[in-house]
Amino acid sequence: GQNIDQPTEMTATEGAIVQINCTYQTSGFNGLFWYQQHAGEAPTFLSYNVLDGLEEKGRFSSFLSRSKGYSYLLLKELQMKDSASYLCAVRDPYSSASKIIFGSGTRLSIRP
Amino acid sequence: GAVVSQHPSWVICKSGTSVKIECRSLDFQATTMFWYRQFPKQSLMLMATSNEGSKATYEQGVEKDKFLINHASLTLSTLTVTSAHPEDSSFYICSARDPGLVHNEQFFGPGTRLTVL
């Protein structure tokens, strides 16, 4: 089975940097996703990592270490609109349909 | 990016009635769609994988006779909540996998908020 852990809540200041960690324990590995979800809305895709290292995309970066079962999402130059839940998810390596399993999500609050 | 629509965006119904939710991929063909349920302040829980032209695959603990899924075409999957009860009130979200993309990302519909009175 899969187990995904991430902090429940975080708070950060506008303009600052925040790192949201995610650890996973899976029987196999075939990719990790980060999604952003604003309250009452559907998740939107942020990033995908399947190899070790850092993927940068504008103000957002995502890092993966497969040997440690660890990923983080780094948000720079925080804006108030970044207040949202951030979901770490892993692809089920044994699913022919490529289903993904979500962690419980981290609710990020940005203060002025 | 790929667009997935859902209809209706919200629905209120009486206990015992059935509700149908549609999920459409608008600019790509999706042989596989997924149905999730999300309770307040909780994460998305996968209910079932919808496969075009074949039976859906349900996750453990999800009643297939209560949550009927039909994936009749490459752009449409429907979820019918049969004999809905107040405990079925939730946010239902579908997603579609774009097989044409390298990472097979899933794109989510806007969700349907179901309230059962």
Tab-separated table of C-alpha atoms in Angstrom:
chain	number	residue	atom	x	y	z
A	1	GLY	CA	0.000	0.000	0.000
A	2	GLN	CA	0.889	3.639	0.015
A	3	ASN	CA	1.257	6.059	2.919
A	4	ILE	CA	1.770	9.770	2.344
A	5	ASP	CA	2.549	12.236	5.126
A	6	GLN	CA	2.572	16.009	5.019
A	7	PRO	CA	1.971	18.689	7.652
A	8	THR	CA	-1.641	19.593	8.232
A	9	GLU	CA	-1.221	23.355	8.400
A	10	MET	CA	1.453	25.973	7.800
A	11	THR	CA	1.562	29.747	8.024
A	12	ALA	CA	3.915	32.085	6.189
A	13	THR	CA	4.325	35.781	5.492
A	14	GLU	CA	3.675	37.538	2.213
A	15	GLY	CA	6.871	37.928	0.225
A	16	ALA	CA	8.670	35.158	2.102
A	17	ILE	CA	9.598	31.594	1.142
A	18	VAL	CA	7.921	28.439	2.435
A	19	GLN	CA	8.797	24.772	2.047
A	20	ILE	CA	6.118	22.103	2.318
A	21	ASN	CA	7.472	18.624	2.956
A	22	CYS	CA	6.031	15.301	1.951
A	23	THR	CA	7.222	11.833	2.832
A	24	TYR	CA	5.867	8.685	1.321
A	25	GLN	CA	6.135	4.980	1.920
A	26	THR	CA	5.138	2.949	-1.098
A	27	SER	CA	5.755	-0.535	-2.328
A	28	GLY	CA	6.943	0.922	-5.615
A	29	PHE	CA	7.387	4.345	-7.173
A	30	ASN	CA	6.308	5.830	-10.465
A	31	GLY	CA	6.143	9.564	-9.977
A	32	LEU	CA	5.057	12.224	-7.485
A	33	PHE	CA	2.723	15.154	-8.087
A	34	TRP	CA	1.991	18.401	-6.323
A	35	TYR	CA	-1.417	19.999	-6.718
A	36	GLN	CA	-2.827	23.276	-5.419
A	37	GLN	CA	-6.415	23.441	-4.253
A	38	HIS	CA	-8.264	26.581	-3.233
A	39	ALA	CA	-11.244	26.144	-0.926
A	40	GLY	CA	-14.281	24.864	-2.774
A	41	GLU	CA	-12.416	24.378	-6.028
A	42	ALA	CA	-10.824	21.473	-7.830
A	43	PRO	CA	-7.084	20.827	-7.610
A	44	THR	CA	-4.786	22.299	-10.214
A	45	PHE	CA	-1.554	20.655	-11.321
A	46	LEU	CA	1.666	22.262	-10.113
A	47	SER	CA	4.506	19.824	-10.693
A	48	TYR	CA	5.613	16.286	-11.400
A	49	ASN	CA	8.832	14.564	-10.310
A	50	VAL	CA	9.932	11.091	-11.241
A	51	LEU	CA	13.727	11.501	-11.073
A	52	ASP	CA	15.772	12.816	-8.172
A	53	GLY	CA	16.440	16.508	-8.098
A	54	LEU	CA	14.837	19.891	-8.318
A	55	GLU	CA	12.247	20.979	-10.868
A	56	GLU	CA	11.760	24.724	-11.060
A	57	LYS	CA	8.735	26.431	-12.531
A	58	GLY	CA	8.512	30.123	-11.844
A	59	ARG	CA	7.923	30.835	-8.169
A	60	PHE	CA	7.324	27.145	-7.460
A	61	SER	CA	9.934	24.407	-7.269
A	62	SER	CA	9.597	20.752	-6.362
A	63	PHE	CA	12.294	18.411	-5.148
A	64	LEU	CA	12.425	14.639	-5.006
A	65	SER	CA	14.678	12.113	-3.290
A	66	ARG	CA	13.557	8.612	-4.135
A	67	SER	CA	16.019	6.939	-1.770
A	68	LYS	CA	14.591	8.914	1.145
A	69	GLY	CA	10.975	8.771	0.040
A	70	TYR	CA	10.898	12.533	0.348
A	71	SER	CA	9.706	15.507	-1.629
A	72	TYR	CA	9.177	19.167	-0.965
A	73	LEU	CA	7.376	22.015	-2.662
A	74	LEU	CA	9.091	25.375	-2.393
A	75	LEU	CA	7.099	28.557	-2.873
A	76	LYS	CA	8.994	31.821	-3.284
A	77	GLU	CA	7.859	35.445	-3.135
A	78	LEU	CA	4.641	34.398	-1.481
A	79	GLN	CA	1.459	36.172	-2.459
A	80	MET	CA	-1.856	36.268	-0.660
A	81	LYS	CA	-3.395	34.223	-3.455
A	82	ASP	CA	-1.067	31.362	-2.550
A	83	SER	CA	-3.254	30.677	0.473
A	84	ALA	CA	-4.572	27.232	-0.404
A	85	SER	CA	-4.170	23.548	0.295
A	86	TYR	CA	-1.214	21.813	-1.293
A	87	LEU	CA	-1.630	18.163	-2.043
A	88	CYS	CA	1.207	15.700	-2.437
A	89	ALA	CA	0.240	12.664	-4.497
A	90	VAL	CA	1.991	9.566	-5.788
A	91	ARG	CA	1.197	7.502	-8.818
A	92	ASP	CA	0.289	3.933	-8.075
A	93	PRO	CA	2.980	1.935	-9.897
A	94	TYR	CA	0.758	-1.115	-10.093
A	95	SER	CA	-2.218	0.627	-11.631
A	96	SER	CA	-2.582	0.176	-15.355
A	97	ALA	CA	-4.822	3.221	-15.278
A	98	SER	CA	-2.086	5.359	-13.685
A	99	LYS	CA	-4.289	6.288	-10.754
A	100	ILE	CA	-2.795	8.621	-8.193
A	101	ILE	CA	-3.178	8.574	-4.451
A	102	PHE	CA	-3.367	11.841	-2.527
A	103	GLY	CA	-1.943	12.797	0.821
A	104	SER	CA	-4.106	14.621	3.324
A	105	GLY	CA	-2.921	18.017	2.121
A	106	THR	CA	-1.254	20.995	3.783
A	107	ARG	CA	-3.350	24.104	4.367
A	108	LEU	CA	-1.109	27.113	3.842
A	109	SER	CA	-2.174	30.491	5.202
A	110	ILE	CA	-0.386	33.630	4.071
A	111	ARG	CA	-0.411	36.623	6.379
A	112	PRO	CA	0.337	40.203	5.259
B	1	GLY	CA	-3.875	22.807	-20.700
B	2	ALA	CA	-6.584	20.193	-20.951
B	3	VAL	CA	-10.082	21.152	-19.845
B	4	VAL	CA	-12.464	18.962	-17.913
B	5	SER	CA	-16.003	20.054	-17.159
B	6	GLN	CA	-18.502	18.792	-14.633
B	7	HIS	CA	-22.228	19.251	-14.440
B	8	PRO	CA	-23.973	20.246	-12.306
B	9	SER	CA	-21.678	22.364	-10.163
B	10	TRP	CA	-23.997	21.943	-7.214
B	11	VAL	CA	-27.151	20.022	-6.437
B	12	ILE	CA	-29.526	19.761	-3.521
B	13	CYS	CA	-31.804	16.760	-3.339
B	14	LYS	CA	-34.102	14.944	-0.974
B	15	SER	CA	-33.043	11.781	0.768
B	16	GLY	CA	-33.824	8.701	-1.300
B	17	THR	CA	-33.491	10.309	-4.705
B	18	SER	CA	-30.787	9.614	-7.274
B	19	VAL	CA	-28.398	12.201	-8.626
B	20	LYS	CA	-26.365	12.001	-11.824
B	21	ILE	CA	-23.109	13.917	-12.260
B	22	GLU	CA	-21.459	14.290	-15.659
B	23	CYS	CA	-17.764	14.622	-16.348
B	24	ARG	CA	-16.537	15.642	-19.795
B	25	SER	CA	-13.097	16.055	-21.300
B	26	LEU	CA	-13.481	18.985	-23.673
B	27	ASP	CA	-10.347	18.985	-25.792
B	28	PHE	CA	-8.936	15.502	-25.532
B	29	GLN	CA	-10.110	11.927	-25.484
B	30	ALA	CA	-9.931	10.223	-22.133
B	31	THR	CA	-10.072	6.457	-22.040
B	32	THR	CA	-9.714	6.719	-18.280
B	33	MET	CA	-11.432	9.028	-15.865
B	34	PHE	CA	-11.402	9.020	-12.084
B	35	TRP	CA	-14.035	9.895	-9.510
B	36	TYR	CA	-13.055	11.349	-6.153
B	37	ARG	CA	-14.979	12.399	-3.083
B	38	GLN	CA	-13.811	15.073	-0.675
B	39	PHE	CA	-15.288	15.836	2.724
B	40	PRO	CA	-14.647	19.239	4.358
B	41	LYS	CA	-11.023	19.806	5.312
B	42	GLN	CA	-10.056	16.373	4.089
B	43	SER	CA	-8.125	15.217	1.079
B	44	LEU	CA	-9.438	13.628	-2.072
B	45	MET	CA	-10.426	10.006	-1.737
B	46	LEU	CA	-10.431	7.980	-4.921
B	47	MET	CA	-13.749	6.227	-5.359
B	48	ALA	CA	-13.364	4.508	-8.695
B	49	THR	CA	-11.584	4.408	-12.017
B	50	SER	CA	-13.873	4.781	-14.990
B	51	ASN	CA	-12.833	2.927	-18.126
B	52	GLU	CA	-14.354	3.688	-21.507
B	53	GLY	CA	-16.264	0.730	-22.830
B	54	SER	CA	-15.812	-1.460	-19.782
B	55	LYS	CA	-16.804	-1.711	-16.149
B	56	ALA	CA	-15.461	0.728	-13.608
B	57	THR	CA	-12.922	-0.364	-11.036
B	58	TYR	CA	-13.993	0.561	-7.518
B	59	GLU	CA	-11.741	1.225	-4.556
B	60	GLN	CA	-12.094	-0.864	-1.464
B	61	GLY	CA	-15.070	0.158	0.626
B	62	VAL	CA	-16.940	1.930	-2.181
B	63	GLU	CA	-20.325	0.407	-2.955
B	64	LYS	CA	-20.574	-0.114	-6.681
B	65	ASP	CA	-24.336	-0.565	-6.542
B	66	LYS	CA	-24.723	2.797	-4.856
B	67	PHE	CA	-22.287	4.737	-7.009
B	68	LEU	CA	-23.021	3.762	-10.586
B	69	ILE	CA	-20.432	4.760	-13.148
B	70	ASN	CA	-20.912	4.777	-16.891
B	71	HIS	CA	-18.167	5.703	-19.349
B	72	ALA	CA	-19.990	5.430	-22.628
B	73	SER	CA	-17.710	7.569	-24.763
B	74	LEU	CA	-14.149	8.831	-24.851
B	75	THR	CA	-15.224	12.221	-23.540
B	76	LEU	CA	-17.982	11.464	-21.041
B	77	SER	CA	-18.239	9.619	-17.758
B	78	THR	CA	-21.211	9.794	-15.421
B	79	LEU	CA	-21.524	9.063	-11.727
B	80	THR	CA	-24.977	8.332	-10.356
B	81	VAL	CA	-25.468	8.433	-6.610
B	82	THR	CA	-28.451	6.157	-6.081
B	83	SER	CA	-30.838	6.528	-3.157
B	84	ALA	CA	-28.788	9.374	-1.749
B	85	HIS	CA	-28.693	9.959	1.990
B	86	PRO	CA	-27.366	12.894	4.033
B	87	GLU	CA	-24.080	11.085	4.649
B	88	ASP	CA	-23.499	11.155	0.882
B	89	SER	CA	-23.321	14.938	0.994
B	90	SER	CA	-19.846	15.795	-0.227
B	91	PHE	CA	-17.759	17.410	-2.938
B	92	TYR	CA	-17.464	15.049	-5.889
B	93	ILE	CA	-14.609	15.678	-8.302
B	94	CYS	CA	-13.753	13.905	-11.506
B	95	SER	CA	-10.479	13.888	-13.337
B	96	ALA	CA	-9.394	12.703	-16.730
B	97	ARG	CA	-6.046	11.382	-17.760
B	98	ASP	CA	-4.634	12.746	-20.997
B	99	PRO	CA	-2.760	9.845	-22.591
B	100	GLY	CA	-1.162	12.219	-25.043
B	101	LEU	CA	0.931	13.880	-22.369
B	102	VAL	CA	4.323	12.551	-21.335
B	103	HIS	CA	3.509	12.349	-17.653
B	104	ASN	CA	-0.108	11.247	-18.070
B	105	GLU	CA	-1.214	14.106	-15.836
B	106	GLN	CA	-4.731	14.121	-14.549
B	107	PHE	CA	-6.830	17.221	-15.070
B	108	PHE	CA	-9.652	17.882	-12.683
B	109	GLY	CA	-13.149	19.088	-13.249
B	110	PRO	CA	-14.472	21.963	-11.132
B	111	GLY	CA	-16.327	19.594	-8.820
B	112	THR	CA	-19.948	19.038	-7.870
B	113	ARG	CA	-21.185	19.885	-4.401
B	114	LEU	CA	-23.946	17.496	-3.407
B	115	THR	CA	-26.200	18.262	-0.476
B	116	VAL	CA	-28.731	15.637	0.533
B	117	LEU	CA	-31.497	16.851	2.815
